[in-house]
């Protein structure tokens, strides 16, 4: 199975696998969350678990990068990793170092409201404040969460840690095919709409209970996911015609990874059901 027709057929198989997985078709937590009937404790717990995933994702993405089978593939991984830690895409404005920037603009450098979602990290500038984890810290602030409360394995529930372990295990498998399949599944799941559900629920919560809550971490990710998903699509396209391409391994890794994602959301759902029953 090679050539353009073979590639399209294979990509359709992977896309069907993602689109029909329960984490895309029937995530009970995001379905509940988007209704916006959230307590402060609901949002705090969500923020902490999400911060653990978001931070530990860096480990998985780094493992994938160093396990890449080709330079092209390594660069696709690096694009995502560098952007996560704070390298802005080249087309971002305003440009760093520009003499025309006001102090306030300099202070806002890296603010997700200003950070673009198009282009490449090649030639892009780094800002601590553009690191996605720092955006999450700012989200946690009005909820009473500080650096000490977020992002570490000790803050994660078993279901969250299981997801993080699965990410690191599968992304870092050492066989590029496996990392690629998993990454394709994660980025295409992320592009399938759960950010919009989170934004809907959080917007209602912000309006009713917490006006200073900054939602830019979420709105920015909603905008970026097509870009990240495209990187994994390019990577697949590039890998597909290589003689060592193994479609079965790729699909197996994608399915296993989505089961890991599912554990995370179902864990959040179980805890919120317990909390609301109490
Ligand atoms: Fe991110």
PDB file of C-alpha atoms and ligand atoms in Angstrom:
ATOM      1  CA  UNK A   1       0.000   0.000   0.000  1.00  0.00           C
ATOM      2  CA  UNK A   2       1.913   3.022  -1.205  1.00  0.00           C
ATOM      3  CA  UNK A   3       1.441   6.041  -3.443  1.00  0.00           C
ATOM      4  CA  UNK A   4      -1.067   8.836  -3.017  1.00  0.00           C
ATOM      5  CA  UNK A   5      -4.199   6.630  -3.031  1.00  0.00           C
ATOM      6  CA  UNK A   6      -2.682   4.333  -0.428  1.00  0.00           C
ATOM      7  CA  UNK A   7      -1.811   7.285   1.777  1.00  0.00           C
ATOM      8  CA  UNK A   8      -5.284   8.756   1.600  1.00  0.00           C
ATOM      9  CA  UNK A   9      -6.834   5.411   2.404  1.00  0.00           C
ATOM     10  CA  UNK A  10      -4.552   4.968   5.400  1.00  0.00           C
ATOM     11  CA  UNK A  11      -5.133   8.476   6.666  1.00  0.00           C
ATOM     12  CA  UNK A  12      -8.866   7.860   6.455  1.00  0.00           C
ATOM     13  CA  UNK A  13      -8.435   4.742   8.610  1.00  0.00           C
ATOM     14  CA  UNK A  14      -6.583   6.721  11.281  1.00  0.00           C
ATOM     15  CA  UNK A  15      -9.098   9.563  11.143  1.00  0.00           C
ATOM     16  CA  UNK A  16     -11.982   7.074  11.511  1.00  0.00           C
ATOM     17  CA  UNK A  17     -10.230   5.503  14.482  1.00  0.00           C
ATOM     18  CA  UNK A  18      -9.979   8.901  16.201  1.00  0.00           C
ATOM     19  CA  UNK A  19     -13.465  10.086  15.239  1.00  0.00           C
ATOM     20  CA  UNK A  20     -15.171   6.911  16.494  1.00  0.00           C
ATOM     21  CA  UNK A  21     -13.299   6.661  19.812  1.00  0.00           C
ATOM     22  CA  UNK A  22     -15.493   7.279  22.900  1.00  0.00           C
ATOM     23  CA  UNK A  23     -13.193  10.095  24.000  1.00  0.00           C
ATOM     24  CA  UNK A  24     -14.347  11.987  20.895  1.00  0.00           C
ATOM     25  CA  UNK A  25     -17.915  10.695  20.528  1.00  0.00           C
ATOM     26  CA  UNK A  26     -19.082  10.566  24.142  1.00  0.00           C
ATOM     27  CA  UNK A  27     -16.885  12.237  26.740  1.00  0.00           C
ATOM     28  CA  UNK A  28     -19.245  12.548  29.728  1.00  0.00           C
ATOM     29  CA  UNK A  29     -17.050  15.089  31.522  1.00  0.00           C
ATOM     30  CA  UNK A  30     -16.737  17.662  28.742  1.00  0.00           C
ATOM     31  CA  UNK A  31     -20.452  17.202  27.920  1.00  0.00           C
ATOM     32  CA  UNK A  32     -21.285  18.085  31.541  1.00  0.00           C
ATOM     33  CA  UNK A  33     -18.640  20.792  31.788  1.00  0.00           C
ATOM     34  CA  UNK A  34     -19.892  22.751  28.781  1.00  0.00           C
ATOM     35  CA  UNK A  35     -23.252  23.297  30.451  1.00  0.00           C
ATOM     36  CA  UNK A  36     -21.379  25.673  32.737  1.00  0.00           C
ATOM     37  CA  UNK A  37     -23.069  24.618  35.957  1.00  0.00           C
ATOM     38  CA  UNK A  38     -19.717  24.593  37.725  1.00  0.00           C
ATOM     39  CA  UNK A  39     -18.679  25.244  41.289  1.00  0.00           C
ATOM     40  CA  UNK A  40     -15.398  26.928  42.119  1.00  0.00           C
ATOM     41  CA  UNK A  41     -14.157  23.575  43.414  1.00  0.00           C
ATOM     42  CA  UNK A  42     -15.051  21.910  40.086  1.00  0.00           C
ATOM     43  CA  UNK A  43     -12.936  24.431  38.193  1.00  0.00           C
ATOM     44  CA  UNK A  44     -10.063  24.268  40.693  1.00  0.00           C
ATOM     45  CA  UNK A  45      -9.859  20.491  40.472  1.00  0.00           C
ATOM     46  CA  UNK A  46     -10.057  20.635  36.704  1.00  0.00           C
ATOM     47  CA  UNK A  47      -7.267  23.249  36.617  1.00  0.00           C
ATOM     48  CA  UNK A  48      -4.951  21.172  38.811  1.00  0.00           C
ATOM     49  CA  UNK A  49      -5.418  17.924  36.889  1.00  0.00           C
ATOM     50  CA  UNK A  50      -5.067  19.719  33.572  1.00  0.00           C
ATOM     51  CA  UNK A  51      -1.873  21.399  34.764  1.00  0.00           C
ATOM     52  CA  UNK A  52      -0.364  18.017  35.645  1.00  0.00           C
ATOM     53  CA  UNK A  53      -1.149  16.704  32.184  1.00  0.00           C
ATOM     54  CA  UNK A  54       0.060  19.870  30.508  1.00  0.00           C
ATOM     55  CA  UNK A  55       3.409  19.823  32.319  1.00  0.00           C
ATOM     56  CA  UNK A  56       4.033  16.104  31.967  1.00  0.00           C
ATOM     57  CA  UNK A  57       3.146  16.329  28.273  1.00  0.00           C
ATOM     58  CA  UNK A  58       6.518  18.040  27.804  1.00  0.00           C
ATOM     59  CA  UNK A  59       8.307  14.882  28.938  1.00  0.00           C
ATOM     60  CA  UNK A  60       6.365  12.778  26.446  1.00  0.00           C
ATOM     61  CA  UNK A  61       6.887  15.218  23.606  1.00  0.00           C
ATOM     62  CA  UNK A  62      10.629  15.355  24.303  1.00  0.00           C
ATOM     63  CA  UNK A  63      10.814  11.554  24.322  1.00  0.00           C
ATOM     64  CA  UNK A  64       9.024  11.451  21.004  1.00  0.00           C
ATOM     65  CA  UNK A  65      11.393  14.009  19.554  1.00  0.00           C
ATOM     66  CA  UNK A  66      14.538  12.122  20.518  1.00  0.00           C
ATOM     67  CA  UNK A  67      13.039   8.816  19.293  1.00  0.00           C
ATOM     68  CA  UNK A  68      12.267  10.211  15.822  1.00  0.00           C
ATOM     69  CA  UNK A  69      13.136   8.050  12.814  1.00  0.00           C
ATOM     70  CA  UNK A  70      14.049  10.962  10.585  1.00  0.00           C
ATOM     71  CA  UNK A  71      15.242  14.539  10.812  1.00  0.00           C
ATOM     72  CA  UNK A  72      11.960  15.710   9.300  1.00  0.00           C
ATOM     73  CA  UNK A  73       9.999  13.883  11.970  1.00  0.00           C
ATOM     74  CA  UNK A  74      12.270  15.201  14.723  1.00  0.00           C
ATOM     75  CA  UNK A  75      11.594  18.736  13.530  1.00  0.00           C
ATOM     76  CA  UNK A  76       7.819  18.217  13.483  1.00  0.00           C
ATOM     77  CA  UNK A  77       8.025  17.146  17.134  1.00  0.00           C
ATOM     78  CA  UNK A  78      10.328  20.006  17.985  1.00  0.00           C
ATOM     79  CA  UNK A  79       7.870  22.529  16.557  1.00  0.00           C
ATOM     80  CA  UNK A  80       5.257  21.427  19.075  1.00  0.00           C
ATOM     81  CA  UNK A  81       7.672  21.125  22.014  1.00  0.00           C
ATOM     82  CA  UNK A  82       9.386  24.480  21.454  1.00  0.00           C
ATOM     83  CA  UNK A  83       6.039  26.204  21.111  1.00  0.00           C
ATOM     84  CA  UNK A  84       4.781  24.582  24.327  1.00  0.00           C
ATOM     85  CA  UNK A  85       7.717  25.929  26.330  1.00  0.00           C
ATOM     86  CA  UNK A  86       7.469  29.462  24.959  1.00  0.00           C
ATOM     87  CA  UNK A  87       8.897  29.888  21.459  1.00  0.00           C
ATOM     88  CA  UNK A  88       6.412  31.969  19.544  1.00  0.00           C
ATOM     89  CA  UNK A  89       5.682  31.323  15.901  1.00  0.00           C
ATOM     90  CA  UNK A  90       7.650  33.468  13.500  1.00  0.00           C
ATOM     91  CA  UNK A  91       4.629  35.331  12.216  1.00  0.00           C
ATOM     92  CA  UNK A  92       3.719  36.525  15.717  1.00  0.00           C
ATOM     93  CA  UNK A  93       3.339  40.203  16.364  1.00  0.00           C
ATOM     94  CA  UNK A  94       4.556  42.430  17.901  1.00  0.00           C
ATOM     95  CA  UNK A  95       8.144  41.364  17.245  1.00  0.00           C
ATOM     96  CA  UNK A  96      10.499  41.070  20.183  1.00  0.00           C
ATOM     97  CA  UNK A  97      13.156  43.750  20.402  1.00  0.00           C
ATOM     98  CA  UNK A  98      11.111  46.216  18.448  1.00  0.00           C
ATOM     99  CA  UNK A  99      12.030  49.710  19.581  1.00  0.00           C
ATOM    100  CA  UNK A 100       8.428  50.867  19.095  1.00  0.00           C
ATOM    101  CA  UNK A 101       7.008  48.632  21.807  1.00  0.00           C
ATOM    102  CA  UNK A 102       5.601  50.368  24.843  1.00  0.00           C
ATOM    103  CA  UNK A 103       6.448  49.050  28.309  1.00  0.00           C
ATOM    104  CA  UNK A 104       2.967  47.666  28.608  1.00  0.00           C
ATOM    105  CA  UNK A 105       3.340  45.809  25.321  1.00  0.00           C
ATOM    106  CA  UNK A 106       6.688  44.394  26.436  1.00  0.00           C
ATOM    107  CA  UNK A 107       5.043  43.244  29.631  1.00  0.00           C
ATOM    108  CA  UNK A 108       2.347  41.519  27.638  1.00  0.00           C
ATOM    109  CA  UNK A 109       4.831  39.746  25.376  1.00  0.00           C
ATOM    110  CA  UNK A 110       3.888  36.090  25.403  1.00  0.00           C
ATOM    111  CA  UNK A 111       0.319  36.825  26.391  1.00  0.00           C
ATOM    112  CA  UNK A 112      -1.827  34.236  24.604  1.00  0.00           C
ATOM    113  CA  UNK A 113      -4.132  37.003  23.411  1.00  0.00           C
ATOM    114  CA  UNK A 114      -1.204  38.314  21.356  1.00  0.00           C
ATOM    115  CA  UNK A 115       0.479  35.059  20.420  1.00  0.00           C
ATOM    116  CA  UNK A 116      -0.309  33.824  16.939  1.00  0.00           C
ATOM    117  CA  UNK A 117      -1.054  30.286  15.863  1.00  0.00           C
ATOM    118  CA  UNK A 118       0.396  30.328  12.346  1.00  0.00           C
ATOM    119  CA  UNK A 119       3.909  29.713  11.092  1.00  0.00           C
ATOM    120  CA  UNK A 120       6.958  27.938  12.471  1.00  0.00           C
ATOM    121  CA  UNK A 121       9.180  28.273  15.545  1.00  0.00           C
ATOM    122  CA  UNK A 122      12.092  28.651  13.082  1.00  0.00           C
ATOM    123  CA  UNK A 123      13.371  32.166  13.776  1.00  0.00           C
ATOM    124  CA  UNK A 124      10.665  32.704  16.410  1.00  0.00           C
ATOM    125  CA  UNK A 125      11.416  34.377  19.748  1.00  0.00           C
ATOM    126  CA  UNK A 126      11.286  32.793  23.168  1.00  0.00           C
ATOM    127  CA  UNK A 127       9.429  34.335  26.094  1.00  0.00           C
ATOM    128  CA  UNK A 128       9.020  32.779  29.504  1.00  0.00           C
ATOM    129  CA  UNK A 129       5.527  34.196  29.598  1.00  0.00           C
ATOM    130  CA  UNK A 130       4.652  32.432  26.336  1.00  0.00           C
ATOM    131  CA  UNK A 131       5.129  29.006  27.929  1.00  0.00           C
ATOM    132  CA  UNK A 132       1.769  27.279  28.036  1.00  0.00           C
ATOM    133  CA  UNK A 133       2.291  26.189  31.610  1.00  0.00           C
ATOM    134  CA  UNK A 134       2.683  29.841  32.627  1.00  0.00           C
ATOM    135  CA  UNK A 135      -0.657  30.599  30.959  1.00  0.00           C
ATOM    136  CA  UNK A 136      -2.209  27.880  33.088  1.00  0.00           C
ATOM    137  CA  UNK A 137      -0.612  29.354  36.219  1.00  0.00           C
ATOM    138  CA  UNK A 138      -2.311  32.663  35.416  1.00  0.00           C
ATOM    139  CA  UNK A 139      -5.582  30.796  34.946  1.00  0.00           C
ATOM    140  CA  UNK A 140      -5.122  29.255  38.390  1.00  0.00           C
ATOM    141  CA  UNK A 141      -4.429  32.564  40.166  1.00  0.00           C
ATOM    142  CA  UNK A 142      -8.005  33.881  40.527  1.00  0.00           C
ATOM    143  CA  UNK A 143      -9.012  30.386  41.645  1.00  0.00           C
ATOM    144  CA  UNK A 144      -6.568  30.663  44.539  1.00  0.00           C
ATOM    145  CA  UNK A 145      -4.045  28.254  43.017  1.00  0.00           C
ATOM    146  CA  UNK A 146      -0.339  29.024  43.070  1.00  0.00           C
ATOM    147  CA  UNK A 147       2.767  27.476  41.490  1.00  0.00           C
ATOM    148  CA  UNK A 148       3.039  25.104  44.458  1.00  0.00           C
ATOM    149  CA  UNK A 149      -0.446  23.712  43.737  1.00  0.00           C
ATOM    150  CA  UNK A 150      -0.045  22.861  40.077  1.00  0.00           C
ATOM    151  CA  UNK A 151       1.707  20.679  37.553  1.00  0.00           C
ATOM    152  CA  UNK A 152       3.599  18.113  39.649  1.00  0.00           C
ATOM    153  CA  UNK A 153       2.922  14.371  39.676  1.00  0.00           C
ATOM    154  CA  UNK A 154       2.062  14.668  43.391  1.00  0.00           C
ATOM    155  CA  UNK A 155      -0.962  16.803  42.420  1.00  0.00           C
ATOM    156  CA  UNK A 156      -2.286  14.228  39.977  1.00  0.00           C
ATOM    157  CA  UNK A 157      -4.986  11.664  40.629  1.00  0.00           C
ATOM    158  CA  UNK A 158      -4.178   8.047  39.628  1.00  0.00           C
ATOM    159  CA  UNK A 159      -6.215   8.456  36.416  1.00  0.00           C
ATOM    160  CA  UNK A 160      -4.270  11.596  35.486  1.00  0.00           C
ATOM    161  CA  UNK A 161      -0.934   9.961  36.253  1.00  0.00           C
ATOM    162  CA  UNK A 162      -1.957   6.910  34.244  1.00  0.00           C
ATOM    163  CA  UNK A 163      -2.591   9.185  31.263  1.00  0.00           C
ATOM    164  CA  UNK A 164       0.767  10.938  31.735  1.00  0.00           C
ATOM    165  CA  UNK A 165       2.575   7.595  32.055  1.00  0.00           C
ATOM    166  CA  UNK A 166       0.881   6.302  28.919  1.00  0.00           C
ATOM    167  CA  UNK A 167       1.885   9.455  27.061  1.00  0.00           C
ATOM    168  CA  UNK A 168       5.526   9.090  28.069  1.00  0.00           C
ATOM    169  CA  UNK A 169       5.533   5.328  27.450  1.00  0.00           C
ATOM    170  CA  UNK A 170       3.972   5.415  24.001  1.00  0.00           C
ATOM    171  CA  UNK A 171       5.516   8.676  22.741  1.00  0.00           C
ATOM    172  CA  UNK A 172       8.919   7.499  23.960  1.00  0.00           C
ATOM    173  CA  UNK A 173       8.598   3.913  22.767  1.00  0.00           C
ATOM    174  CA  UNK A 174      11.825   4.241  20.808  1.00  0.00           C
ATOM    175  CA  UNK A 175      10.136   3.191  17.580  1.00  0.00           C
ATOM    176  CA  UNK A 176       9.285   6.359  15.686  1.00  0.00           C
ATOM    177  CA  UNK A 177       6.194   4.732  14.176  1.00  0.00           C
ATOM    178  CA  UNK A 178       4.651   4.281  17.606  1.00  0.00           C
ATOM    179  CA  UNK A 179       5.323   7.851  18.736  1.00  0.00           C
ATOM    180  CA  UNK A 180       3.972   9.152  15.457  1.00  0.00           C
ATOM    181  CA  UNK A 181       0.731   7.168  15.676  1.00  0.00           C
ATOM    182  CA  UNK A 182       0.172   8.296  19.245  1.00  0.00           C
ATOM    183  CA  UNK A 183       0.915  11.919  18.470  1.00  0.00           C
ATOM    184  CA  UNK A 184      -1.361  11.902  15.441  1.00  0.00           C
ATOM    185  CA  UNK A 185      -4.183  10.567  17.623  1.00  0.00           C
ATOM    186  CA  UNK A 186      -3.592  13.103  20.414  1.00  0.00           C
ATOM    187  CA  UNK A 187      -3.392  16.136  18.142  1.00  0.00           C
ATOM    188  CA  UNK A 188      -6.404  15.091  16.074  1.00  0.00           C
ATOM    189  CA  UNK A 189      -8.425  14.334  19.216  1.00  0.00           C
ATOM    190  CA  UNK A 190      -7.437  17.770  20.492  1.00  0.00           C
ATOM    191  CA  UNK A 191      -8.576  19.348  17.236  1.00  0.00           C
ATOM    192  CA  UNK A 192     -11.942  17.553  17.412  1.00  0.00           C
ATOM    193  CA  UNK A 193     -13.738  20.036  19.651  1.00  0.00           C
ATOM    194  CA  UNK A 194     -13.149  19.463  23.373  1.00  0.00           C
ATOM    195  CA  UNK A 195     -11.533  22.905  23.732  1.00  0.00           C
ATOM    196  CA  UNK A 196     -14.790  24.489  22.590  1.00  0.00           C
ATOM    197  CA  UNK A 197     -16.707  22.551  25.233  1.00  0.00           C
ATOM    198  CA  UNK A 198     -14.270  23.702  27.927  1.00  0.00           C
ATOM    199  CA  UNK A 199     -14.464  27.326  26.741  1.00  0.00           C
ATOM    200  CA  UNK A 200     -18.247  27.257  26.839  1.00  0.00           C
ATOM    201  CA  UNK A 201     -18.347  25.988  30.411  1.00  0.00           C
ATOM    202  CA  UNK A 202     -15.577  28.291  31.603  1.00  0.00           C
ATOM    203  CA  UNK A 203     -17.152  31.340  29.966  1.00  0.00           C
ATOM    204  CA  UNK A 204     -20.353  30.745  31.934  1.00  0.00           C
ATOM    205  CA  UNK A 205     -18.382  30.254  35.156  1.00  0.00           C
ATOM    206  CA  UNK A 206     -16.352  33.415  34.511  1.00  0.00           C
ATOM    207  CA  UNK A 207     -19.480  35.455  33.826  1.00  0.00           C
ATOM    208  CA  UNK A 208     -21.347  34.230  36.871  1.00  0.00           C
ATOM    209  CA  UNK A 209     -18.673  33.663  39.476  1.00  0.00           C
ATOM    210  CA  UNK A 210     -15.157  34.704  38.543  1.00  0.00           C
ATOM    211  CA  UNK A 211     -14.836  37.719  36.209  1.00  0.00           C
ATOM    212  CA  UNK A 212     -10.994  37.992  36.397  1.00  0.00           C
ATOM    213  CA  UNK A 213     -10.507  34.431  35.129  1.00  0.00           C
ATOM    214  CA  UNK A 214      -8.323  34.616  31.978  1.00  0.00           C
ATOM    215  CA  UNK A 215      -9.520  32.138  29.358  1.00  0.00           C
ATOM    216  CA  UNK A 216      -6.785  32.760  26.797  1.00  0.00           C
ATOM    217  CA  UNK A 217      -5.017  29.449  27.504  1.00  0.00           C
ATOM    218  CA  UNK A 218      -8.146  27.715  26.253  1.00  0.00           C
ATOM    219  CA  UNK A 219      -9.114  30.004  23.395  1.00  0.00           C
ATOM    220  CA  UNK A 220      -5.537  29.976  22.112  1.00  0.00           C
ATOM    221  CA  UNK A 221      -5.399  26.168  22.167  1.00  0.00           C
ATOM    222  CA  UNK A 222      -8.664  25.981  20.341  1.00  0.00           C
ATOM    223  CA  UNK A 223      -7.089  28.141  17.623  1.00  0.00           C
ATOM    224  CA  UNK A 224      -3.753  26.249  17.520  1.00  0.00           C
ATOM    225  CA  UNK A 225      -4.948  22.689  17.278  1.00  0.00           C
ATOM    226  CA  UNK A 226      -5.425  22.710  13.521  1.00  0.00           C
ATOM    227  CA  UNK A 227      -1.784  23.784  13.229  1.00  0.00           C
ATOM    228  CA  UNK A 228      -0.541  21.040  15.582  1.00  0.00           C
ATOM    229  CA  UNK A 229      -2.724  18.437  13.864  1.00  0.00           C
ATOM    230  CA  UNK A 230      -1.298  19.546  10.514  1.00  0.00           C
ATOM    231  CA  UNK A 231       2.248  18.911  11.794  1.00  0.00           C
ATOM    232  CA  UNK A 232       1.326  15.312  12.603  1.00  0.00           C
ATOM    233  CA  UNK A 233      -0.393  14.954   9.204  1.00  0.00           C
ATOM    234  CA  UNK A 234       2.751  16.171   7.421  1.00  0.00           C
ATOM    235  CA  UNK A 235       4.763  13.771   9.506  1.00  0.00           C
ATOM    236  CA  UNK A 236       2.520  10.870   8.477  1.00  0.00           C
ATOM    237  CA  UNK A 237       2.675  11.867   4.844  1.00  0.00           C
ATOM    238  CA  UNK A 238       6.461  11.974   4.975  1.00  0.00           C
ATOM    239  CA  UNK A 239       6.715   8.631   6.793  1.00  0.00           C
ATOM    240  CA  UNK A 240       4.136   6.750   4.759  1.00  0.00           C
ATOM    241  CA  UNK A 241       6.291   6.120   1.710  1.00  0.00           C
ATOM    242  CA  UNK A 242       9.324   5.004   3.661  1.00  0.00           C
ATOM    243  CA  UNK A 243       9.988   1.261   3.279  1.00  0.00           C
ATOM    244  CA  UNK A 244       9.920   0.745   7.054  1.00  0.00           C
ATOM    245  CA  UNK A 245       6.467   2.304   7.495  1.00  0.00           C
ATOM    246  CA  UNK A 246       4.326  -0.050   9.588  1.00  0.00           C
ATOM    247  CA  UNK A 247       0.639   0.875   9.477  1.00  0.00           C
ATOM    248  CA  UNK A 248      -0.421  -1.734  12.041  1.00  0.00           C
ATOM    249  CA  UNK A 249       2.023  -0.414  14.640  1.00  0.00           C
ATOM    250  CA  UNK A 250       0.940   3.152  13.905  1.00  0.00           C
ATOM    251  CA  UNK A 251      -2.766   2.335  14.335  1.00  0.00           C
ATOM    252  CA  UNK A 252      -2.185   0.277  17.482  1.00  0.00           C
ATOM    253  CA  UNK A 253      -0.285   3.148  19.090  1.00  0.00           C
ATOM    254  CA  UNK A 254      -3.024   5.608  18.128  1.00  0.00           C
ATOM    255  CA  UNK A 255      -5.723   3.423  19.712  1.00  0.00           C
ATOM    256  CA  UNK A 256      -3.716   2.799  22.897  1.00  0.00           C
ATOM    257  CA  UNK A 257      -3.013   6.484  23.277  1.00  0.00           C
ATOM    258  CA  UNK A 258      -6.689   7.405  22.999  1.00  0.00           C
ATOM    259  CA  UNK A 259      -7.473   4.881  25.741  1.00  0.00           C
ATOM    260  CA  UNK A 260      -4.980   6.801  27.899  1.00  0.00           C
ATOM    261  CA  UNK A 261      -6.708  10.091  27.075  1.00  0.00           C
ATOM    262  CA  UNK A 262      -9.998   8.461  28.002  1.00  0.00           C
ATOM    263  CA  UNK A 263      -8.680   7.457  31.437  1.00  0.00           C
ATOM    264  CA  UNK A 264      -7.918  11.122  32.167  1.00  0.00           C
ATOM    265  CA  UNK A 265     -11.405  12.430  31.330  1.00  0.00           C
ATOM    266  CA  UNK A 266     -13.275   9.513  32.863  1.00  0.00           C
ATOM    267  CA  UNK A 267     -11.208  10.050  36.023  1.00  0.00           C
ATOM    268  CA  UNK A 268     -12.299  13.685  36.156  1.00  0.00           C
ATOM    269  CA  UNK A 269     -15.877  12.583  35.586  1.00  0.00           C
ATOM    270  CA  UNK A 270     -15.794  10.000  38.376  1.00  0.00           C
ATOM    271  CA  UNK A 271     -14.483  12.558  40.860  1.00  0.00           C
ATOM    272  CA  UNK A 272     -17.033  15.229  39.944  1.00  0.00           C
ATOM    273  CA  UNK A 273     -19.861  12.693  40.300  1.00  0.00           C
ATOM    274  CA  UNK A 274     -18.580  11.784  43.772  1.00  0.00           C
ATOM    275  CA  UNK A 275     -18.190  15.461  44.685  1.00  0.00           C
ATOM    276  CA  UNK A 276     -21.706  16.358  43.602  1.00  0.00           C
ATOM    277  CA  UNK A 277     -23.256  13.297  45.265  1.00  0.00           C
ATOM    278  CA  UNK A 278     -21.623  14.184  48.585  1.00  0.00           C
TER     279      UNK A 278
HETATM  280 FE1  LIG B   1      -0.158  23.733  24.781  1.00  0.00          FE
END
